[in-house]
CSV table of C-alpha atoms in Angstrom, one decimal:
chain,number,residue,atom,x,y,z
A,1,MET,CA,24.7,19.6,-54.3
A,2,LYS,CA,27.6,18.9,-51.7
A,3,MET,CA,27.6,15.0,-52.2
A,4,LYS,CA,28.4,13.8,-49.0
A,5,LYS,CA,30.9,11.0,-48.6
A,6,SER,CA,30.2,7.3,-47.9
A,7,PHE,CA,31.5,4.0,-45.4
A,8,ASN,CA,31.9,0.6,-47.0
A,9,ILE,CA,30.2,-0.3,-44.0
A,10,ASP,CA,29.3,-3.9,-42.4
A,11,SER,CA,25.7,-4.3,-41.9
A,12,SER,CA,25.8,-6.5,-38.5
A,13,VAL,CA,23.8,-8.2,-35.3
A,14,GLN,CA,22.6,-5.8,-33.1
A,15,MET,CA,25.1,-5.6,-29.9
A,16,ARG,CA,23.6,-4.7,-26.3
A,17,LEU,CA,27.0,-1.9,-26.9
A,18,TYR,CA,23.6,-0.4,-28.9
A,19,THR,CA,21.1,-1.1,-25.6
A,20,LEU,CA,22.4,0.4,-22.9
A,21,SER,CA,21.9,3.4,-20.6
A,22,LYS,CA,24.7,5.9,-19.5
A,23,ARG,CA,23.8,4.4,-16.3
A,24,GLN,CA,24.5,1.2,-17.4
A,25,PHE,CA,27.6,1.4,-19.5
A,26,VAL,CA,29.1,3.3,-16.4
A,27,LEU,CA,28.2,0.8,-14.5
A,28,VAL,CA,29.5,-1.9,-16.7
A,29,PHE,CA,33.5,-0.2,-15.9
A,30,ILE,CA,32.1,0.5,-12.2
A,31,CYS,CA,32.3,-3.6,-12.3
A,32,PHE,CA,35.7,-4.0,-14.0
A,33,PHE,CA,37.7,-2.1,-11.6
A,34,ALA,CA,35.7,-3.8,-9.2
A,35,ALA,CA,36.5,-7.2,-10.4
A,36,PHE,CA,40.4,-5.4,-10.9
A,37,GLY,CA,40.9,-3.8,-7.7
A,38,VAL,CA,39.7,-7.4,-5.8
A,39,SER,CA,42.6,-9.2,-7.7
A,40,VAL,CA,45.3,-6.9,-7.3
A,41,LEU,CA,44.4,-7.0,-3.4
A,42,ILE,CA,44.2,-10.8,-3.6
A,43,GLY,CA,47.2,-10.6,-4.4
A,44,VAL,CA,49.4,-7.8,-2.4
A,45,THR,CA,48.5,-9.7,0.7
A,46,GLY,CA,49.2,-13.6,-0.9
A,47,PRO,CA,52.7,-14.8,-1.1
A,48,SER,CA,56.4,-13.9,-2.5
A,49,ILE,CA,57.2,-15.2,-5.4
A,50,ASP,CA,60.6,-16.9,-4.3
A,51,VAL,CA,62.7,-17.9,-2.1
A,52,THR,CA,65.7,-16.1,-1.2
A,53,ASN,CA,68.9,-18.1,0.2
A,54,SER,CA,72.3,-16.5,1.2
A,55,THR,CA,75.9,-17.5,2.7
A,56,GLN,CA,79.4,-15.5,2.7
A,57,HIS,CA,82.6,-16.2,1.3
A,58,ALA,CA,85.7,-14.1,2.1
A,59,VAL,CA,88.1,-13.3,-1.0
A,60,THR,CA,92.1,-14.3,-0.3
A,61,ASP,CA,95.2,-14.6,-2.6
A,62,SER,CA,94.6,-18.6,-2.7
A,63,ASN,CA,91.3,-18.9,-2.0
A,64,TYR,CA,89.3,-17.9,-5.4
A,65,SER,CA,86.8,-21.7,-5.7
A,66,PHE,CA,84.2,-21.6,-3.7
A,67,VAL,CA,81.8,-24.6,-2.9
A,68,LEU,CA,78.3,-24.0,-3.0
A,69,GLU,CA,75.3,-26.6,-1.7
A,70,SER,CA,72.0,-25.3,-2.4
A,71,PRO,CA,68.3,-25.3,-0.5
A,72,SER,CA,66.6,-28.3,-0.8
A,73,LEU,CA,64.7,-27.9,-3.7
A,74,THR,CA,60.5,-29.9,-5.1
A,75,LYS,CA,58.8,-29.5,-8.4
A,76,PHE,CA,57.2,-26.7,-7.1
A,77,SER,CA,60.5,-24.7,-6.9
A,78,ARG,CA,60.5,-25.3,-10.6
A,79,SER,CA,63.8,-23.0,-11.4
A,80,LEU,CA,67.2,-22.6,-9.2
A,81,TRP,CA,69.8,-19.3,-9.5
A,82,LEU,CA,73.0,-18.2,-8.8
A,83,THR,CA,73.8,-14.6,-7.6
A,84,ALA,CA,77.2,-13.4,-6.8
A,85,ILE,CA,78.0,-10.0,-5.5
A,86,ILE,CA,81.1,-8.4,-4.7
A,87,ASN,CA,81.7,-7.3,-1.5
A,88,SER,CA,84.6,-4.3,-1.9
A,89,THR,CA,85.3,-1.2,0.3
A,90,GLU,CA,88.6,0.7,-1.9
A,91,TYR,CA,87.8,1.6,-5.5
A,92,LYS,CA,90.9,3.4,-7.3
A,93,ASN,CA,88.7,4.7,-9.3
A,94,ASP,CA,84.7,6.0,-9.1
A,95,LYS,CA,83.6,3.0,-11.6
A,96,ILE,CA,85.7,-0.4,-12.3
A,97,GLN,CA,84.1,-2.4,-14.8
A,98,ARG,CA,86.1,-5.6,-16.1
A,99,LYS,CA,86.0,-9.3,-17.2
A,100,LEU,CA,85.8,-12.2,-14.6
A,101,ARG,CA,86.1,-15.3,-16.2
A,102,VAL,CA,84.0,-17.5,-13.8
A,103,ASP,CA,84.0,-21.5,-14.8
A,104,VAL,CA,81.4,-23.7,-12.6
A,105,THR,CA,81.4,-27.0,-12.0
A,106,VAL,CA,78.2,-29.2,-11.3
A,107,ARG,CA,77.3,-32.5,-9.0
A,108,ALA,CA,73.5,-33.2,-8.2
A,109,ARG,CA,72.3,-36.6,-6.1
A,110,LYS,CA,67.9,-37.4,-5.4
A,111,GLY,CA,68.0,-37.4,-1.9
A,112,ASP,CA,70.5,-38.8,0.4
A,113,ALA,CA,72.5,-39.8,-2.6
A,114,SER,CA,75.9,-39.7,-3.4
A,115,TRP,CA,76.0,-36.8,-5.3
A,116,GLU,CA,77.2,-37.8,-9.0
A,117,ARG,CA,78.7,-35.1,-11.9
A,118,LEU,CA,76.1,-34.8,-14.5
A,119,GLU,CA,77.4,-36.4,-17.4
A,120,TYR,CA,76.3,-33.9,-20.4
A,121,LEU,CA,77.8,-31.0,-18.2
A,122,ASN,CA,82.1,-30.1,-18.2
A,123,ILE,CA,83.4,-27.5,-16.5
A,124,LEU,CA,80.9,-24.5,-17.5
A,125,SER,CA,83.2,-21.3,-18.3
A,126,HIS,CA,82.1,-18.0,-19.9
A,127,GLU,CA,83.3,-14.4,-19.6
A,128,ARG,CA,80.9,-11.9,-16.6
A,129,ASP,CA,81.1,-8.2,-17.2
A,130,LEU,CA,81.9,-6.9,-13.3
A,131,MET,CA,80.2,-2.9,-13.0
A,132,CYS,CA,81.2,-1.6,-9.4
A,133,SER,CA,80.8,2.0,-8.5
A,134,LYS,CA,80.7,4.0,-5.1
A,135,LYS,CA,78.0,4.9,-5.2
A,136,ASP,CA,75.7,1.4,-5.5
A,137,GLY,CA,78.6,-0.9,-5.1
A,138,CYS,CA,78.8,-4.0,-7.8
A,139,GLN,CA,75.9,-5.2,-9.3
A,140,PRO,CA,75.4,-9.2,-9.2
A,141,ILE,CA,76.4,-11.6,-11.6
A,142,LEU,CA,75.0,-14.7,-13.0
A,143,VAL,CA,76.3,-17.7,-12.7
A,144,VAL,CA,74.0,-20.4,-13.1
A,145,HIS,CA,70.3,-20.5,-13.7
A,146,ILE,CA,68.7,-24.3,-14.1
A,147,GLY,CA,65.0,-23.6,-16.2
A,148,VAL,CA,64.1,-27.4,-15.3
A,149,LEU,CA,64.8,-28.8,-11.8
A,150,GLU,CA,65.8,-33.2,-12.6
A,151,PHE,CA,67.1,-33.1,-8.6
A,152,ALA,CA,66.4,-32.2,-4.8
A,153,HIS,CA,70.1,-31.0,-4.2
A,154,TYR,CA,73.0,-29.4,-6.6
A,155,GLN,CA,76.0,-28.9,-6.3
A,156,PHE,CA,78.5,-26.3,-8.4
A,157,THR,CA,82.2,-25.6,-7.6
A,158,VAL,CA,82.8,-21.7,-8.4
A,159,GLU,CA,86.0,-20.3,-10.1
A,160,LEU,CA,86.6,-16.9,-10.5
A,161,LYS,CA,89.0,-15.6,-12.3
A,162,GLY,CA,90.6,-11.8,-13.4
A,163,LEU,CA,89.2,-10.4,-9.3
A,164,GLU,CA,92.6,-8.9,-7.6
A,165,THR,CA,92.0,-9.5,-3.3
A,166,SER,CA,93.0,-5.6,-3.7
A,167,GLN,CA,89.2,-4.4,-4.4
A,168,ALA,CA,87.2,-7.5,-3.5
A,169,ASN,CA,87.3,-8.4,0.9
A,170,SER,CA,84.0,-11.1,-0.2
A,171,ILE,CA,81.6,-12.8,-2.1
A,172,THR,CA,77.6,-12.6,-1.0
A,173,PHE,CA,76.1,-16.1,-3.0
A,174,CYS,CA,72.7,-16.0,-3.9
A,175,PHE,CA,70.6,-18.8,-4.3
A,176,ARG,CA,66.8,-18.6,-6.0
A,177,SER,CA,63.6,-20.8,-6.8
A,178,TYR,CA,60.0,-20.8,-6.6
A,179,ASN,CA,58.6,-20.2,-3.6
A,180,PRO,CA,56.2,-23.1,-2.8
A,181,VAL,CA,53.6,-21.4,-2.0
A,182,PHE,CA,53.3,-19.3,-4.9
A,183,SER,CA,53.7,-21.7,-7.2
A,184,ASN,CA,50.2,-23.6,-6.0
A,185,MET,CA,48.6,-19.8,-6.2
A,186,GLU,CA,49.0,-20.0,-9.1
A,187,ILE,CA,48.2,-23.2,-10.8
A,188,TRP,CA,45.1,-23.0,-9.5
A,189,PHE,CA,43.7,-18.5,-10.4
A,190,ARG,CA,45.1,-20.1,-13.5
A,191,PHE,CA,42.2,-22.8,-12.7
A,192,ILE,CA,39.7,-20.3,-12.0
A,193,PHE,CA,40.9,-18.5,-15.0
A,194,LEU,CA,40.3,-21.1,-17.5
A,195,VAL,CA,37.3,-22.4,-15.8
A,196,LEU,CA,36.0,-18.9,-16.2
A,197,THR,CA,36.9,-19.0,-19.6
A,198,PHE,CA,35.2,-21.9,-21.1
A,199,ILE,CA,31.8,-20.4,-19.9
A,200,VAL,CA,31.9,-17.3,-21.5
A,201,THR,CA,33.3,-19.1,-24.4
A,202,CYS,CA,30.3,-21.6,-24.4
A,203,MET,CA,27.8,-18.5,-23.8
A,204,PHE,CA,29.3,-16.3,-26.6
A,205,ALA,CA,29.5,-18.8,-28.5
A,206,HIS,CA,25.7,-19.4,-27.8
A,207,ALA,CA,24.4,-15.9,-27.8
A,208,LEU,CA,25.5,-16.4,-31.5
A,209,ARG,CA,24.3,-19.1,-32.9
A,210,LYS,CA,21.6,-17.9,-34.2
A,211,PHE,CA,23.0,-15.6,-37.2
A,212,SER,CA,25.6,-15.7,-39.9
A,213,ILE,CA,29.0,-14.8,-39.1
A,214,ARG,CA,28.8,-12.9,-42.4
A,215,ASP,CA,26.7,-10.4,-40.4
A,216,TRP,CA,29.0,-10.6,-37.2
A,217,SER,CA,30.3,-7.0,-36.0
A,218,VAL,CA,34.6,-7.0,-36.0
A,219,GLU,CA,34.6,-7.2,-32.5
A,220,GLN,CA,32.7,-10.3,-32.1
A,221,LYS,CA,34.8,-12.3,-35.7
A,222,TRP,CA,37.6,-11.8,-33.2
A,223,LEU,CA,36.4,-12.0,-30.2
A,224,SER,CA,35.2,-16.0,-30.9
A,225,VAL,CA,39.4,-15.4,-32.3
A,226,LEU,CA,40.1,-14.2,-29.0
A,227,LEU,CA,37.9,-16.2,-26.5
A,228,PRO,CA,39.6,-19.6,-27.7
A,229,LEU,CA,43.1,-17.7,-27.2
A,230,LEU,CA,42.2,-16.9,-23.7
A,231,LEU,CA,41.9,-20.8,-22.9
A,232,LEU,CA,45.5,-21.6,-24.1
A,233,TYR,CA,46.9,-18.1,-22.0
A,234,ASN,CA,46.1,-19.5,-19.1
A,235,ASN,CA,46.8,-22.8,-20.5
A,236,PRO,CA,45.1,-26.1,-19.9
A,237,VAL,CA,48.4,-28.1,-19.3
A,238,PHE,CA,49.9,-25.3,-16.8
A,239,PRO,CA,50.3,-28.5,-14.0
A,240,LEU,CA,52.5,-30.2,-16.3
A,241,ILE,CA,55.3,-28.2,-16.0
A,242,PHE,CA,55.6,-29.9,-12.0
A,243,LEU,CA,54.4,-33.3,-13.1
A,244,VAL,CA,57.1,-33.8,-16.0
A,245,ASN,CA,61.2,-33.2,-16.2
A,246,SER,CA,61.4,-31.6,-19.6
A,247,TRP,CA,61.1,-28.0,-21.4
A,248,VAL,CA,58.8,-29.0,-23.3
A,249,PRO,CA,56.0,-27.4,-21.6
A,250,VAL,CA,58.4,-24.2,-20.5
A,251,ILE,CA,58.2,-23.9,-24.2
A,252,VAL,CA,54.3,-24.8,-25.0
A,253,ASP,CA,53.0,-22.5,-21.4
A,254,THR,CA,56.1,-19.2,-23.8
A,255,ILE,CA,54.3,-19.7,-27.0
A,256,PHE,CA,50.4,-19.9,-25.6
A,257,GLN,CA,50.9,-16.4,-23.5
A,258,THR,CA,53.4,-15.1,-26.9
A,259,THR,CA,50.1,-16.3,-29.4
A,260,PHE,CA,47.7,-14.8,-27.8
A,261,LEU,CA,49.1,-11.3,-26.9
A,262,SER,CA,50.4,-11.1,-30.3
A,263,ALA,CA,46.9,-12.1,-31.6
A,264,LEU,CA,44.9,-8.9,-29.0
A,265,LEU,CA,47.8,-6.7,-31.3
A,266,LEU,CA,46.7,-8.2,-34.5
A,267,PHE,CA,42.8,-7.4,-33.3
A,268,TRP,CA,43.9,-4.1,-32.5
A,269,LEU,CA,44.9,-3.0,-35.6
A,270,CYS,CA,42.4,-4.5,-37.8
A,271,ALA,CA,39.5,-3.4,-35.0
A,272,TYR,CA,40.8,0.2,-36.1
A,273,HIS,CA,40.3,-0.2,-39.6
A,274,GLY,CA,37.7,-2.9,-40.5
A,275,ILE,CA,35.2,-0.4,-38.6
A,276,ARG,CA,35.1,1.6,-41.2
A,277,GLN,CA,35.3,-1.2,-44.0
A,278,SER,CA,33.8,-4.0,-45.1
A,279,ASP,CA,36.1,-5.0,-48.2
A,280,ARG,CA,38.8,-6.2,-46.1
A,281,LYS,CA,41.6,-8.7,-49.0
A,282,TRP,CA,44.2,-10.9,-47.5
A,283,MET,CA,46.5,-8.6,-49.1
A,284,LYS,CA,46.0,-5.3,-48.8
A,285,PHE,CA,44.1,-5.7,-45.5
A,286,TYR,CA,45.6,-8.6,-43.5
A,287,LEU,CA,49.1,-8.3,-45.2
A,288,PRO,CA,50.5,-4.9,-43.3
A,289,LYS,CA,49.4,-6.4,-40.0
A,290,VAL,CA,50.1,-9.7,-40.1
A,291,ILE,CA,53.9,-8.5,-40.8
A,292,ILE,CA,54.6,-5.6,-38.5
A,293,VAL,CA,53.1,-8.3,-35.1
A,294,GLY,CA,54.5,-11.1,-36.6
A,295,ALA,CA,57.5,-10.0,-36.7
A,296,MET,CA,57.3,-9.3,-33.0
A,297,TRP,CA,55.8,-13.1,-32.1
A,298,ILE,CA,58.3,-14.8,-34.0
A,299,ILE,CA,61.5,-12.7,-32.2
A,300,GLY,CA,59.4,-13.4,-28.9
A,301,ILE,CA,58.9,-17.2,-29.3
A,302,THR,CA,62.8,-17.0,-31.0
A,303,MET,CA,64.4,-15.9,-27.7
A,304,THR,CA,62.7,-17.6,-25.3
A,305,CYS,CA,62.6,-20.9,-27.7
A,306,TRP,CA,67.2,-20.6,-27.8
A,307,GLN,CA,67.5,-19.7,-23.6
A,308,GLN,CA,65.7,-22.8,-22.9
A,309,TYR,CA,67.2,-25.0,-25.1
A,310,ARG,CA,71.2,-23.7,-24.4
A,311,GLY,CA,70.4,-24.1,-21.0
A,312,LEU,CA,69.2,-27.0,-21.2
A,313,TYR,CA,73.4,-28.2,-21.8
A,314,ASP,CA,74.8,-25.7,-20.2
A,315,PRO,CA,73.2,-23.7,-17.3
A,316,THR,CA,75.6,-21.0,-17.1
A,317,PHE,CA,74.6,-19.5,-20.6
A,318,ASN,CA,72.8,-16.5,-20.5
A,319,TYR,CA,71.9,-15.3,-24.2
A,320,LYS,CA,71.8,-11.7,-23.2
A,321,VAL,CA,75.3,-11.2,-22.6
A,322,ASP,CA,76.6,-14.5,-23.6
A,323,SER,CA,75.2,-13.8,-27.2
A,324,GLY,CA,75.6,-10.6,-29.5
A,325,ASN,CA,72.6,-11.9,-32.2
A,326,PHE,CA,70.1,-10.8,-28.6
A,327,VAL,CA,71.5,-6.8,-29.4
A,328,ALA,CA,70.4,-7.4,-32.8
A,329,LEU,CA,67.6,-8.8,-32.2
A,330,ILE,CA,66.2,-7.0,-29.7
A,331,SER,CA,66.5,-3.6,-31.7
A,332,ILE,CA,65.0,-5.4,-34.3
A,333,PHE,CA,61.4,-5.9,-31.9
A,334,PHE,CA,62.0,-2.4,-30.4
A,335,VAL,CA,61.6,-1.2,-34.3
A,336,PHE,CA,58.4,-3.4,-35.0
A,337,GLY,CA,56.9,-1.8,-32.5
A,338,ALA,CA,57.3,1.5,-33.0
A,339,LEU,CA,56.1,0.7,-36.1
A,340,TYR,CA,52.2,-0.7,-34.6
A,341,LEU,CA,52.7,2.4,-32.6
A,342,LEU,CA,52.5,5.1,-35.0
A,343,TYR,CA,50.4,2.5,-37.2
A,344,LEU,CA,47.6,2.4,-34.4
A,345,LEU,CA,47.3,5.8,-33.5
A,346,PHE,CA,46.9,6.3,-37.5
A,347,LEU,CA,43.5,3.7,-38.0
A,348,VAL,CA,42.3,5.6,-34.9
A,349,ILE,CA,42.7,9.4,-35.3
A,350,ARG,CA,41.1,7.8,-39.4
A,351,ALA,CA,37.4,6.2,-37.2
A,352,PHE,CA,37.5,8.9,-34.8
A,353,THR,CA,37.6,11.3,-37.6
A,354,GLU,CA,35.4,9.5,-40.4
A,355,LEU,CA,32.8,7.7,-38.3
A,356,ARG,CA,32.1,10.2,-34.7
A,357,SER,CA,29.6,12.1,-36.7
A,358,LEU,CA,28.2,8.0,-36.4
A,359,PRO,CA,26.1,7.6,-33.0
A,360,TYR,CA,26.1,4.4,-32.9
A,361,MET,CA,29.8,3.9,-34.7
A,362,ASN,CA,31.2,7.0,-31.8
A,363,LEU,CA,30.1,5.2,-29.3
A,364,ARG,CA,31.7,1.7,-30.4
A,365,LEU,CA,35.3,3.7,-31.4
A,366,GLN,CA,34.9,5.1,-27.7
A,367,PHE,CA,33.4,1.7,-25.5
A,368,MET,CA,36.3,0.1,-27.6
A,369,THR,CA,39.6,3.2,-26.9
A,370,ILE,CA,38.8,3.9,-23.2
A,371,LEU,CA,38.7,-0.2,-22.3
A,372,MET,CA,41.8,-0.7,-24.2
A,373,LEU,CA,43.4,2.2,-22.7
A,374,CYS,CA,42.6,0.8,-20.3
A,375,VAL,CA,45.0,-2.6,-20.6
A,376,VAL,CA,47.8,-0.2,-21.9
A,377,ILE,CA,48.5,1.7,-19.1
A,378,VAL,CA,47.5,-0.7,-16.6
A,379,SER,CA,49.7,-2.6,-18.3
A,380,THR,CA,52.9,0.2,-18.8
A,381,VAL,CA,52.1,0.9,-15.3
A,382,ILE,CA,52.8,-2.7,-14.2
A,383,THR,CA,56.3,-2.5,-16.9
A,384,ILE,CA,57.2,0.3,-15.0
A,385,LEU,CA,56.8,-0.5,-11.7
A,386,ARG,CA,58.5,-3.9,-12.6
A,387,TYR,CA,61.5,-2.7,-14.8
A,388,GLY,CA,61.8,0.9,-13.8
A,389,VAL,CA,63.9,2.5,-16.8
A,390,SER,CA,66.5,-0.4,-16.2
A,391,VAL,CA,65.1,-1.7,-19.9
A,392,ILE,CA,66.7,0.5,-22.3
A,393,LYS,CA,69.9,0.8,-19.7
A,394,GLU,CA,73.6,-1.4,-20.1
A,395,ASP,CA,73.1,-3.4,-16.7
A,396,PHE,CA,69.2,-4.8,-17.6
A,397,VAL,CA,70.9,-7.7,-20.5
A,398,SER,CA,72.4,-9.2,-16.6
A,399,GLU,CA,69.4,-9.4,-15.0
A,400,LEU,CA,68.3,-12.5,-12.9
A,401,SER,CA,64.5,-11.6,-13.2
A,402,THR,CA,61.5,-14.1,-13.0
A,403,TYR,CA,58.1,-14.0,-15.0
A,404,TYR,CA,57.1,-12.1,-11.9
A,405,LYS,CA,58.1,-9.9,-9.0
A,406,ASN,CA,55.5,-10.8,-6.5
A,407,SER,CA,51.6,-12.4,-6.7
A,408,ALA,CA,50.6,-8.5,-6.6
A,409,GLU,CA,52.0,-8.7,-10.1
A,410,PHE,CA,51.1,-12.1,-11.6
A,411,LEU,CA,47.1,-11.3,-10.2
A,412,ALA,CA,46.9,-7.7,-11.8
A,413,PHE,CA,48.1,-8.5,-15.5
A,414,TYR,CA,46.0,-11.7,-15.8
A,415,SER,CA,43.5,-10.4,-14.2
A,416,LEU,CA,43.3,-7.9,-16.4
A,417,LEU,CA,43.5,-9.8,-19.7
A,418,ASN,CA,40.9,-11.9,-18.5
A,419,LEU,CA,38.2,-9.2,-17.5
A,420,TYR,CA,38.8,-7.5,-20.7
A,421,LEU,CA,38.0,-10.0,-22.9
A,422,TYR,CA,34.7,-11.0,-20.1
A,423,THR,CA,33.7,-7.3,-20.6
A,424,MET,CA,33.9,-7.4,-24.2
A,425,ALA,CA,32.1,-10.2,-24.7
A,426,PHE,CA,29.8,-9.2,-22.6
A,427,VAL,CA,29.3,-5.6,-24.8
A,428,TYR,CA,29.5,-7.7,-28.3
A,429,SER,CA,26.8,-10.1,-27.4
A,430,PRO,CA,23.8,-9.7,-28.9
A,431,SER,CA,21.0,-8.2,-28.3
A,432,LYS,CA,17.7,-9.4,-26.5
A,433,ASN,CA,15.8,-7.8,-28.6
A,434,ALA,CA,18.5,-8.5,-31.8
A,435,TYR,CA,17.3,-11.6,-33.2
A,436,LYS,CA,13.7,-9.7,-33.5
A,437,ASP,CA,14.8,-6.9,-35.3
A,438,SER,CA,16.7,-9.5,-37.3
A,439,TYR,CA,19.9,-7.8,-38.6
A,440,PHE,CA,20.8,-4.2,-37.4
A,441,LYS,CA,22.8,-2.2,-40.5
A,442,ASP,CA,24.8,0.3,-39.1
A,443,ASN,CA,25.4,1.9,-43.0
A,444,PRO,CA,24.1,5.6,-42.5
A,445,THR,CA,23.3,5.5,-46.7
A,446,PHE,CA,19.9,2.7,-44.7
A,447,ALA,CA,20.4,2.7,-41.5
A,448,MET,CA,18.9,6.2,-40.4
A,449,LEU,CA,20.8,6.0,-37.5
A,450,ASN,CA,19.7,9.9,-36.7
A,451,GLU,CA,16.1,9.2,-36.3
A,452,SER,CA,14.9,7.1,-33.8
A,453,GLU,CA,11.7,4.8,-33.9
A,454,ASP,CA,9.5,6.7,-32.1
A,455,ASP,CA,10.3,9.5,-35.0
A,456,MET,CA,10.2,7.4,-38.1
A,457,GLY,CA,6.8,5.8,-36.0
A,458,SER,CA,4.9,10.1,-36.7
A,459,GLU,CA,6.5,10.7,-39.0
A,460,ASP,CA,4.6,7.8,-40.7
A,461,GLU,CA,0.8,9.4,-38.8
A,462,GLU,CA,1.8,12.7,-40.0
A,463,ASN,CA,2.1,11.8,-44.1
A,464,GLN,CA,-0.8,8.8,-43.0
A,465,ARG,CA,-2.4,12.0,-42.0
A,466,THR,CA,-2.4,14.6,-44.7
A,467,SER,CA,-3.3,12.0,-47.0
A,468,LEU,CA,-6.2,11.5,-46.0
A,469,THR,CA,-6.4,15.2,-45.9
A,470,SER,CA,-6.0,15.4,-49.2
A,471,SER,CA,-8.2,12.9,-50.1
A,472,ARG,CA,-11.1,14.3,-49.4
A,473,TYR,CA,-10.1,17.7,-51.4
A,474,GLN,CA,-10.1,15.7,-54.3
A,475,ASP,CA,-13.3,14.4,-53.5
A,476,SER,CA,-15.2,16.9,-51.9
A,477,ASP,CA,-13.8,18.8,-55.8
A,478,ASN,CA,-15.2,16.0,-57.6
A,479,GLU,CA,-19.0,16.7,-55.4
């Protein structure tokens, strides 16, 4: 006799997912994409994310030093970038690449006060790579990035060394900062998502209050962790960035975002593995996953905090080009990222292979996979539209970037992650009859998943009829 493979699967609270019809199942995804589409449309009609001011200066044999004054800045401008573009019409070669020494002196003032040199900043000097070609011209050079604006006006004295006048006709200096209108929009939408997340979190916790945590499914347990982390991702202290002259709120915002995204990656690993295994010991189940995701979390936090801290004392510092450790950190990050993808793919294939014959388990896997693919595909498209293939090119290290490229990108990414968790909270919350039915058994050993209650009831009636008929025959034989 052929033995059936047994699965070590938890019993769980009956979820709303089990009670959805095909029409309702499709309606859930329609609502998800409709809300996401509305958010993107609002972003498309929103303000530009940055404000740019450019000035052009001629280059002569005796003029390699330039004095530049920034436009008026406010707290909502948040950050200031200064870039330089070498303009030239003469090239000796098809491609030019050389080192430039850039010396910068920074002064600042508040209102109509006189210029004052920042005490903690001396003459700042760093090497930058000048890369030009006949086809694309010269790439922008990042001169200064001030992450926290303490003054309304800045003055920069920039001196370029190693530049040949025969190859440079003029230099275009470009000031760039956040658009104050976009900053206001970001504050309001973050607040809206924060309030919605708080409401969803309370409703989800209220729905599960009657059930023991030991009987929650793996998805319900993880949602009880992800929803509070989503509150941090929306950052209730985000307005402090505009109220406090400190880099601490910026670091806190980065830590919140990185932590939530890392927890989401960890959730996918644990969900696909835990759905077919109830014995989840720390060493065998959680430790390998925490090592992979934790390494990526540490690298992301390290690079951000390092850049913010060094930028306080040296606005010309850029860890992407001034530190050889950046390449090593990025290489390690991609290695752990590749391991994560392979591990996740293995768990997904293994889960579908072992549980596809079980109707309720297969339904859970299908829903979780379809929704996860929606998030991954949309996030990949946003990344490609923002960076293109430059994420693997050499010139990516000197790219000038903000968190988002435009309002549509900001709202698309924020609404995507928020709506993703809202949808899961709705589908994975207990059904209306969950408490009456006590606990719904997912274990195929005793759950009889292939049979409905009506079939079971008809079999009981048939057994009763057979029993009554047999008793009548026995009575007639006795007589």
